[in-house]
Tab-separated table of N, CA and C in Angstrom:
chain	number	residue	atom	x	y	z
A	153	MET	N	0.840	-1.179	0.000
A	153	MET	CA	0.000	0.000	0.000
A	153	MET	C	0.886	1.242	0.000
A	154	LYS	N	0.514	2.158	-0.870
A	154	LYS	CA	1.302	3.354	-1.028
A	154	LYS	C	0.709	4.466	-0.160
A	155	LEU	N	1.549	5.203	0.548
A	155	LEU	CA	1.130	6.296	1.406
A	155	LEU	C	1.139	7.589	0.594
A	156	VAL	N	-0.021	8.317	0.579
A	156	VAL	CA	-0.156	9.549	-0.185
A	156	VAL	C	-0.194	10.722	0.789
A	157	HIS	N	0.611	11.728	0.493
A	157	HIS	CA	0.655	12.926	1.328
A	157	HIS	C	-0.508	13.842	0.956
A	158	TRP	N	-1.311	14.239	1.943
A	158	TRP	CA	-2.480	15.083	1.710
A	158	TRP	C	-2.112	16.543	1.915
A	159	ASN	N	-2.444	17.380	0.917
A	159	ASN	CA	-2.162	18.796	0.993
A	159	ASN	C	-3.499	19.547	0.949
A	160	PRO	N	-3.979	20.086	2.110
A	160	PRO	CA	-5.283	20.768	2.118
A	160	PRO	C	-5.292	22.016	1.242
A	161	TRP	N	-4.152	22.668	1.051
A	161	TRP	CA	-4.089	23.869	0.226
A	161	TRP	C	-4.370	23.557	-1.235
A	162	GLN	N	-4.031	22.377	-1.674
A	162	GLN	CA	-4.309	21.979	-3.042
A	162	GLN	C	-5.816	21.926	-3.298
A	163	GLU	N	-6.585	21.449	-2.313
A	163	GLU	CA	-8.039	21.401	-2.470
A	163	GLU	C	-8.639	22.810	-2.503
A	164	ILE	N	-8.089	23.724	-1.697
A	164	ILE	CA	-8.563	25.103	-1.716
A	164	ILE	C	-8.263	25.742	-3.068
A	165	ASN	N	-7.093	25.475	-3.624
A	165	ASN	CA	-6.765	25.990	-4.956
A	165	ASN	C	-7.729	25.456	-6.010
A	166	THR	N	-8.099	24.192	-5.899
A	166	THR	CA	-9.040	23.590	-6.837
A	166	THR	C	-10.401	24.283	-6.749
A	167	ILE	N	-10.866	24.524	-5.545
A	167	ILE	CA	-12.153	25.215	-5.366
A	167	ILE	C	-12.076	26.623	-5.940
A	168	GLN	N	-10.969	27.337	-5.692
A	168	GLN	CA	-10.806	28.692	-6.212
A	168	GLN	C	-10.840	28.701	-7.733
A	169	ARG	N	-10.187	27.740	-8.387
A	169	ARG	CA	-10.223	27.664	-9.850
A	169	ARG	C	-11.633	27.405	-10.351
A	170	GLN	N	-12.386	26.549	-9.634
A	170	GLN	CA	-13.762	26.263	-10.050
A	170	GLN	C	-14.646	27.499	-9.929
A	171	ILE	N	-14.465	28.272	-8.873
A	171	ILE	CA	-15.239	29.505	-8.703
A	171	ILE	C	-14.876	30.498	-9.798
A	172	ASN	N	-13.596	30.654	-10.088
A	172	ASN	CA	-13.168	31.560	-11.155
A	172	ASN	C	-13.763	31.144	-12.498
A	173	ARG	N	-13.784	29.869	-12.776
A	173	ARG	CA	-14.345	29.364	-14.028
A	173	ARG	C	-15.845	29.655	-14.091
A	174	LEU	N	-16.511	29.561	-12.947
A	174	LEU	CA	-17.933	29.855	-12.880
A	174	LEU	C	-18.208	31.293	-13.320
A	175	PHE	N	-17.394	32.244	-12.851
A	175	PHE	CA	-17.563	33.642	-13.237
A	175	PHE	C	-17.184	33.877	-14.694
A	176	GLU	N	-16.132	33.230	-15.156
A	176	GLU	CA	-15.686	33.425	-16.532
A	176	GLU	C	-16.693	32.896	-17.538
A	177	GLU	N	-17.375	31.814	-17.191
A	177	GLU	CA	-18.311	31.201	-18.125
A	177	GLU	C	-19.705	31.805	-18.035
A	178	GLU	N	-19.853	32.846	-17.240
A	178	GLU	CA	-21.140	33.516	-17.074
A	178	GLU	C	-22.235	32.568	-16.616
A	179	MET	N	-21.845	31.581	-15.850
A	179	MET	CA	-22.848	30.675	-15.306
A	179	MET	C	-23.524	31.295	-14.089
A	180	LEU	N	-22.862	32.216	-13.434
A	180	LEU	CA	-23.413	32.801	-12.216
A	180	LEU	C	-24.767	33.472	-12.429
A	181	PRO	N	-24.924	34.366	-13.410
A	181	PRO	CA	-26.235	35.008	-13.547
A	181	PRO	C	-27.371	34.038	-13.836
A	182	SER	N	-27.119	33.018	-14.624
A	182	SER	CA	-28.213	32.133	-15.002
A	182	SER	C	-28.516	31.083	-13.938
A	183	THR	N	-27.548	30.734	-13.103
A	183	THR	CA	-27.809	29.682	-12.139
A	183	THR	C	-28.037	30.188	-10.724
A	184	LEU	N	-27.318	31.224	-10.321
A	184	LEU	CA	-27.430	31.669	-8.940
A	184	LEU	C	-28.286	32.910	-8.768
A	185	LEU	N	-28.386	33.732	-9.762
A	185	LEU	CA	-29.200	34.943	-9.685
A	185	LEU	C	-30.344	34.828	-10.669
A	186	ASP	N	-31.511	35.188	-10.228
A	186	ASP	CA	-32.655	35.148	-11.123
A	186	ASP	C	-32.787	36.500	-11.797
A	187	ARG	N	-32.398	36.584	-13.040
A	187	ARG	CA	-32.418	37.839	-13.785
A	187	ARG	C	-33.842	38.275	-14.136
A	188	THR	N	-34.808	37.364	-13.973
A	188	THR	CA	-36.169	37.740	-14.333
A	188	THR	C	-36.839	38.557	-13.250
A	189	LEU	N	-36.277	38.596	-12.054
A	189	LEU	CA	-36.864	39.408	-10.995
A	189	LEU	C	-36.640	40.879	-11.297
A	190	ALA	N	-37.690	41.629	-11.318
A	190	ALA	CA	-37.564	43.060	-11.577
A	190	ALA	C	-37.032	43.741	-10.325
A	191	LYS	N	-36.160	44.687	-10.525
A	191	LYS	CA	-35.619	45.452	-9.412
A	191	LYS	C	-36.575	46.597	-9.108
A	192	VAL	N	-36.996	46.687	-7.865
A	192	VAL	CA	-37.899	47.767	-7.490
A	192	VAL	C	-37.084	48.979	-7.071
A	193	PRO	N	-37.613	50.165	-7.307
A	193	PRO	CA	-36.862	51.368	-6.950
A	193	PRO	C	-36.756	51.535	-5.436
A	194	ALA	N	-35.611	52.048	-5.005
A	194	ALA	CA	-35.417	52.344	-3.589
A	194	ALA	C	-36.289	53.535	-3.212
A	195	ALA	N	-36.798	53.524	-1.977
A	195	ALA	CA	-37.690	54.591	-1.534
A	195	ALA	C	-37.230	55.130	-0.188
A	196	GLU	N	-37.558	56.405	0.027
A	196	GLU	CA	-37.276	57.059	1.302
A	196	GLU	C	-38.531	57.837	1.674
A	197	LEU	N	-39.017	57.621	2.905
A	197	LEU	CA	-40.257	58.241	3.333
A	197	LEU	C	-39.989	59.067	4.584
A	198	GLN	N	-40.428	60.311	4.574
A	198	GLN	CA	-40.255	61.192	5.724
A	198	GLN	C	-41.603	61.816	6.049
A	199	GLU	N	-41.980	61.770	7.327
A	199	GLU	CA	-43.262	62.320	7.736
A	199	GLU	C	-43.050	63.567	8.581
A	200	THR	N	-43.764	64.632	8.243
A	200	THR	CA	-43.775	65.861	9.038
A	200	THR	C	-45.205	66.069	9.539
A	201	GLU	N	-45.436	67.155	10.259
A	201	GLU	CA	-46.782	67.423	10.755
A	201	GLU	C	-47.770	67.671	9.622
A	202	GLU	N	-47.299	68.296	8.555
A	202	GLU	CA	-48.185	68.705	7.469
A	202	GLU	C	-48.297	67.702	6.322
A	203	ALA	N	-47.219	66.937	6.080
A	203	ALA	CA	-47.206	66.099	4.871
A	203	ALA	C	-46.283	64.894	5.035
A	204	ILE	N	-46.384	64.018	4.056
A	204	ILE	CA	-45.458	62.894	3.916
A	204	ILE	C	-44.643	63.177	2.663
A	205	HIS	N	-43.334	63.061	2.781
A	205	HIS	CA	-42.441	63.286	1.636
A	205	HIS	C	-41.879	61.938	1.225
A	206	LEU	N	-42.123	61.589	-0.014
A	206	LEU	CA	-41.672	60.303	-0.552
A	206	LEU	C	-40.685	60.566	-1.676
A	207	LYS	N	-39.527	59.913	-1.585
A	207	LYS	CA	-38.499	60.048	-2.611
A	207	LYS	C	-38.228	58.660	-3.180
A	208	LEU	N	-38.254	58.548	-4.507
A	208	LEU	CA	-37.991	57.282	-5.187
A	208	LEU	C	-36.813	57.440	-6.134
A	209	GLU	N	-35.949	56.453	-6.140
A	209	GLU	CA	-34.763	56.451	-6.994
A	209	GLU	C	-35.075	55.670	-8.273
A	210	LEU	N	-35.091	56.384	-9.412
A	210	LEU	CA	-35.464	55.787	-10.694
A	210	LEU	C	-34.465	56.167	-11.786
A	211	PRO	N	-33.194	55.821	-11.627
A	211	PRO	CA	-32.198	56.247	-12.617
A	211	PRO	C	-32.424	55.600	-13.981
A	212	GLY	N	-32.191	56.388	-15.011
A	212	GLY	CA	-32.273	55.871	-16.370
A	212	GLY	C	-33.673	55.694	-16.905
A	213	ILE	N	-34.669	56.212	-16.203
A	213	ILE	CA	-36.053	56.064	-16.655
A	213	ILE	C	-36.605	57.442	-16.983
A	214	GLU	N	-37.187	57.557	-18.156
A	214	GLU	CA	-37.787	58.828	-18.551
A	214	GLU	C	-39.168	58.959	-17.904
A	215	ALA	N	-39.570	60.195	-17.684
A	215	ALA	CA	-40.857	60.465	-17.043
A	215	ALA	C	-42.013	59.830	-17.813
A	216	LYS	N	-41.924	59.784	-19.145
A	216	LYS	CA	-43.011	59.216	-19.946
A	216	LYS	C	-43.158	57.705	-19.743
A	217	ASP	N	-42.128	57.058	-19.188
A	217	ASP	CA	-42.174	55.618	-18.947
A	217	ASP	C	-42.623	55.273	-17.525
A	218	LEU	N	-43.065	56.276	-16.758
A	218	LEU	CA	-43.520	56.071	-15.380
A	218	LEU	C	-45.030	56.204	-15.271
A	219	ASP	N	-45.609	55.411	-14.381
A	219	ASP	CA	-47.028	55.516	-14.037
A	219	ASP	C	-47.088	55.640	-12.523
A	220	VAL	N	-47.568	56.780	-12.029
A	220	VAL	CA	-47.666	57.024	-10.594
A	220	VAL	C	-49.132	57.247	-10.254
A	221	GLN	N	-49.648	56.443	-9.316
A	221	GLN	CA	-51.031	56.557	-8.883
A	221	GLN	C	-51.038	56.703	-7.360
A	222	VAL	N	-51.839	57.661	-6.871
A	222	VAL	CA	-51.865	57.947	-5.442
A	222	VAL	C	-53.295	57.831	-4.929
A	223	THR	N	-53.464	57.006	-3.889
A	223	THR	CA	-54.744	56.930	-3.189
A	223	THR	C	-54.558	57.601	-1.836
A	224	GLU	N	-55.604	57.600	-1.025
A	224	GLU	CA	-55.490	58.209	0.309
A	224	GLU	C	-54.566	57.424	1.225
A	225	LYS	N	-54.291	56.161	0.881
A	225	LYS	CA	-53.522	55.310	1.786
A	225	LYS	C	-52.259	54.693	1.193
A	226	ALA	N	-51.997	54.922	-0.108
A	226	ALA	CA	-50.841	54.273	-0.722
A	226	ALA	C	-50.419	54.990	-2.001
A	227	VAL	N	-49.175	54.714	-2.389
A	227	VAL	CA	-48.635	55.208	-3.658
A	227	VAL	C	-48.215	53.989	-4.471
A	228	TYR	N	-48.662	53.954	-5.719
A	228	TYR	CA	-48.315	52.869	-6.638
A	228	TYR	C	-47.462	53.457	-7.761
A	229	VAL	N	-46.283	52.874	-7.961
A	229	VAL	CA	-45.386	53.333	-9.023
A	229	VAL	C	-45.042	52.130	-9.892
A	230	SER	N	-45.164	52.319	-11.207
A	230	SER	CA	-44.739	51.274	-12.131
A	230	SER	C	-44.064	51.955	-13.313
A	231	GLY	N	-43.289	51.176	-14.012
A	231	GLY	CA	-42.597	51.720	-15.167
A	231	GLY	C	-41.777	50.661	-15.850
A	232	GLU	N	-40.958	51.132	-16.769
A	232	GLU	CA	-40.116	50.198	-17.516
A	232	GLU	C	-38.781	50.853	-17.818
A	233	ARG	N	-37.736	50.134	-17.492
A	233	ARG	CA	-36.380	50.569	-17.847
A	233	ARG	C	-36.048	49.854	-19.146
A	234	LYS	N	-35.934	50.634	-20.219
A	234	LYS	CA	-35.741	50.053	-21.545
A	234	LYS	C	-34.268	49.860	-21.852
A	235	SER	N	-33.973	48.783	-22.524
A	235	SER	CA	-32.601	48.444	-22.900
A	235	SER	C	-32.180	49.242	-24.122
A	236	GLU	N	-30.970	49.752	-24.067
A	236	GLU	CA	-30.405	50.428	-25.233
A	236	GLU	C	-29.506	49.418	-25.934
A	237	THR	N	-29.829	49.097	-27.167
A	237	THR	CA	-29.020	48.127	-27.888
A	237	THR	C	-28.073	48.860	-28.814
A	238	LYS	N	-26.808	48.591	-28.631
A	238	LYS	CA	-25.779	49.186	-29.476
A	238	LYS	C	-24.923	48.063	-30.045
A	239	THR	N	-24.680	48.123	-31.326
A	239	THR	CA	-23.806	47.132	-31.940
A	239	THR	C	-22.556	47.838	-32.419
A	240	GLU	N	-21.462	47.509	-31.780
A	240	GLU	CA	-20.190	48.147	-32.119
A	240	GLU	C	-19.149	47.097	-32.496
A	241	GLY	N	-19.477	46.289	-33.431
A	241	GLY	CA	-18.513	45.290	-33.870
A	241	GLY	C	-18.628	44.008	-33.073
A	242	LYS	N	-17.555	43.241	-33.120
A	242	LYS	CA	-17.538	41.938	-32.460
A	242	LYS	C	-16.891	42.067	-31.088
A	243	GLY	N	-17.652	42.372	-30.112
A	243	GLY	CA	-17.138	42.483	-28.751
A	243	GLY	C	-18.078	41.786	-27.786
A	244	ILE	N	-17.585	41.565	-26.605
A	244	ILE	CA	-18.399	40.943	-25.578
A	244	ILE	C	-18.844	42.044	-24.628
A	245	THR	N	-20.117	42.071	-24.349
A	245	THR	CA	-20.661	43.044	-23.415
A	245	THR	C	-21.196	42.301	-22.211
A	246	LYS	N	-20.732	42.697	-21.028
A	246	LYS	CA	-21.270	42.158	-19.781
A	246	LYS	C	-21.956	43.309	-19.081
A	247	SER	N	-23.162	43.084	-18.611
A	247	SER	CA	-23.936	44.164	-18.014
A	247	SER	C	-24.562	43.714	-16.708
A	248	GLU	N	-24.530	44.590	-15.712
A	248	GLU	CA	-25.224	44.361	-14.454
A	248	GLU	C	-26.470	45.231	-14.369
A	249	PHE	N	-26.783	45.942	-15.445
A	249	PHE	CA	-27.982	46.770	-15.484
A	249	PHE	C	-29.194	45.857	-15.528
A	250	HIS	N	-30.279	46.316	-14.956
A	250	HIS	CA	-31.519	45.549	-14.964
A	250	HIS	C	-32.537	46.285	-15.808
A	251	TYR	N	-33.046	45.609	-16.803
A	251	TYR	CA	-34.021	46.179	-17.709
A	251	TYR	C	-35.342	45.462	-17.523
A	252	GLY	N	-36.392	46.130	-17.894
A	252	GLY	CA	-37.699	45.502	-17.841
A	252	GLY	C	-38.664	46.290	-16.979
A	253	LYS	N	-39.840	45.717	-16.800
A	253	LYS	CA	-40.909	46.376	-16.063
A	253	LYS	C	-40.722	46.170	-14.565
A	254	PHE	N	-41.200	47.144	-13.811
A	254	PHE	CA	-41.182	47.044	-12.362
A	254	PHE	C	-42.451	47.683	-11.826
A	255	GLN	N	-42.766	47.364	-10.588
A	255	GLN	CA	-43.892	47.996	-9.914
A	255	GLN	C	-43.646	47.947	-8.414
A	256	ARG	N	-44.168	48.961	-7.729
A	256	ARG	CA	-43.997	49.006	-6.286
A	256	ARG	C	-45.202	49.712	-5.678
A	257	LEU	N	-45.725	49.134	-4.606
A	257	LEU	CA	-46.827	49.709	-3.852
A	257	LEU	C	-46.280	50.098	-2.487
A	258	ILE	N	-46.408	51.375	-2.146
A	258	ILE	CA	-45.878	51.874	-0.884
A	258	ILE	C	-47.050	52.310	-0.006
A	259	PRO	N	-47.338	51.562	1.067
A	259	PRO	CA	-48.411	51.982	1.962
A	259	PRO	C	-47.980	53.212	2.758
A	260	LEU	N	-48.908	54.109	3.008
A	260	LEU	CA	-48.604	55.339	3.731
A	260	LEU	C	-49.035	55.206	5.191
A	261	PRO	N	-48.292	55.849	6.108
A	261	PRO	CA	-48.603	55.711	7.538
A	261	PRO	C	-49.882	56.427	7.967
A	262	THR	N	-50.327	57.455	7.212
A	262	THR	CA	-51.565	58.163	7.518
A	262	THR	C	-52.284	58.485	6.218
A	263	ARG	N	-53.564	58.836	6.361
A	263	ARG	CA	-54.335	59.219	5.171
A	263	ARG	C	-53.847	60.557	4.653
A	264	ILE	N	-53.899	60.717	3.330
A	264	ILE	CA	-53.451	61.963	2.700
A	264	ILE	C	-54.539	62.534	1.803
A	265	GLN	N	-54.336	63.768	1.383
A	265	GLN	CA	-55.219	64.405	0.403
A	265	GLN	C	-54.640	64.093	-0.981
A	266	ASN	N	-55.090	63.025	-1.587
A	266	ASN	CA	-54.489	62.602	-2.852
A	266	ASN	C	-54.795	63.549	-4.006
A	267	THR	N	-55.689	64.494	-3.813
A	267	THR	CA	-55.973	65.470	-4.875
A	267	THR	C	-55.008	66.652	-4.844
A	268	ASN	N	-54.193	66.777	-3.796
A	268	ASN	CA	-53.270	67.909	-3.662
A	268	ASN	C	-51.805	67.484	-3.666
A	269	VAL	N	-51.491	66.365	-4.261
A	269	VAL	CA	-50.117	65.859	-4.298
A	269	VAL	C	-49.307	66.658	-5.315
A	270	THR	N	-48.069	66.985	-4.946
A	270	THR	CA	-47.172	67.634	-5.908
A	270	THR	C	-46.002	66.690	-6.180
A	271	ALA	N	-45.489	66.755	-7.407
A	271	ALA	CA	-44.409	65.865	-7.817
A	271	ALA	C	-43.315	66.646	-8.528
A	272	ASP	N	-42.092	66.162	-8.357
A	272	ASP	CA	-40.936	66.742	-9.035
A	272	ASP	C	-40.051	65.571	-9.462
A	273	TYR	N	-39.688	65.528	-10.744
A	273	TYR	CA	-38.849	64.434	-11.250
A	273	TYR	C	-37.635	65.026	-11.943
A	274	LYS	N	-36.473	64.815	-11.360
A	274	LYS	CA	-35.242	65.368	-11.917
A	274	LYS	C	-34.085	64.424	-11.629
A	275	ASP	N	-33.236	64.199	-12.619
A	275	ASP	CA	-32.037	63.378	-12.490
A	275	ASP	C	-32.332	61.988	-11.913
A	276	GLY	N	-33.451	61.410	-12.298
A	276	GLY	CA	-33.781	60.059	-11.869
A	276	GLY	C	-34.321	59.953	-10.455
A	277	ILE	N	-34.648	61.084	-9.835
A	277	ILE	CA	-35.216	61.082	-8.487
A	277	ILE	C	-36.622	61.669	-8.556
A	278	LEU	N	-37.602	60.885	-8.093
A	278	LEU	CA	-38.982	61.342	-8.039
A	278	LEU	C	-39.285	61.763	-6.606
A	279	ASN	N	-39.663	63.029	-6.422
A	279	ASN	CA	-40.038	63.561	-5.112
A	279	ASN	C	-41.530	63.838	-5.108
A	280	LEU	N	-42.234	63.222	-4.170
A	280	LEU	CA	-43.667	63.451	-4.017
A	280	LEU	C	-43.915	64.105	-2.667
A	281	THR	N	-44.718	65.156	-2.659
A	281	THR	CA	-45.165	65.766	-1.408
A	281	THR	C	-46.637	65.425	-1.277
A	282	LEU	N	-46.955	64.673	-0.238
A	282	LEU	CA	-48.296	64.145	-0.032
A	282	LEU	C	-48.896	64.815	1.210
A	283	PRO	N	-49.707	65.865	1.035
A	283	PRO	CA	-50.264	66.558	2.199
A	283	PRO	C	-51.226	65.651	2.970
A	284	LYS	N	-51.130	65.729	4.289
A	284	LYS	CA	-51.997	64.898	5.129
A	284	LYS	C	-53.438	65.407	5.074
A	285	ALA	N	-54.363	64.480	5.268
A	285	ALA	CA	-55.766	64.846	5.364
A	285	ALA	C	-55.951	65.690	6.621
A	286	GLU	N	-56.880	66.632	6.580
A	286	GLU	CA	-57.057	67.568	7.692
A	286	GLU	C	-57.241	66.865	9.030
A	287	ASP	N	-58.043	65.816	9.064
A	287	ASP	CA	-58.292	65.142	10.336
A	287	ASP	C	-57.090	64.315	10.807
A	288	GLU	N	-56.064	64.155	9.949
A	288	GLU	CA	-54.872	63.401	10.324
A	288	GLU	C	-53.760	64.288	10.869
A	289	LYS	N	-53.862	65.584	10.618
A	289	LYS	CA	-52.819	66.492	11.106
A	289	LYS	C	-52.872	66.543	12.629
A	290	LYS	N	-51.710	66.621	13.213
A	290	LYS	CA	-51.641	66.674	14.667
A	290	LYS	C	-52.013	68.081	15.129
A	291	LYS	N	-52.984	68.146	16.001
A	291	LYS	CA	-53.427	69.424	16.538
A	291	LYS	C	-53.063	69.478	18.015
A	292	VAL	N	-52.644	70.665	18.459
A	292	VAL	CA	-52.293	70.848	19.864
A	292	VAL	C	-53.548	71.288	20.605
A	293	VAL	N	-53.823	70.590	21.674
A	293	VAL	CA	-54.986	70.907	22.493
A	293	VAL	C	-54.492	71.247	23.892
A	294	LYS	N	-54.909	72.413	24.416
A	294	LYS	CA	-54.517	72.826	25.761
A	294	LYS	C	-55.522	72.242	26.741
A	295	LEU	N	-55.006	71.564	27.735
A	295	LEU	CA	-55.854	70.955	28.749
A	295	LEU	C	-55.938	71.869	29.965
A	296	ASN	N	-57.121	72.004	30.522
A	296	ASN	CA	-57.316	72.800	31.716
A	296	ASN	C	-57.356	71.840	32.903
A	297	LEU	N	-56.305	71.854	33.677
A	297	LEU	CA	-56.207	70.951	34.810
A	297	LEU	C	-56.589	71.693	36.084
A	298	GLU	N	-57.556	71.184	36.761
A	298	GLU	CA	-57.980	71.755	38.027
A	298	GLU	C	-57.641	70.777	39.127
A	299	SER	N	-57.263	71.305	40.239
A	299	SER	CA	-56.923	70.408	41.353
A	299	SER	C	-58.191	69.777	41.887
A	300	ILE	N	-58.058	68.526	42.154
A	300	ILE	CA	-59.212	67.780	42.656
A	300	ILE	C	-59.289	68.035	44.167
A	301	GLY	N	-60.396	68.402	44.652
A	301	GLY	CA	-60.364	68.709	46.048
A	301	GLY	C	-61.624	68.865	46.643
């Protein structure tokens, strides 16, 4: 029987080569990441006494490709990031950009006046100012405390 010397570093090198080959052969996107999942836009919500301010990150999307609907209790945003196809000879293009349709429903913490919403869309950032409904605004009430006696 022949005695074989075991080198654990050799096995680690083998695994590293297999991982590198996985990336080189572009097997990673098709097997480990589901490219069909639409990426939803990141959102930031800030509430003040008078309104809710909603900011959505929508880079690379034109305003005409957006659909924004506002109810008293939620904001619905949908759109499509369209692929730009360029053919510049025989080259390989690798892209991490996500194209396709997306949609997002953002529930609001309080009721709003959906008829008085203002919007601003610039440089891929959508800013919505959603004024609160009158009965939802915080009102200060002075209490008259009398000593019990």
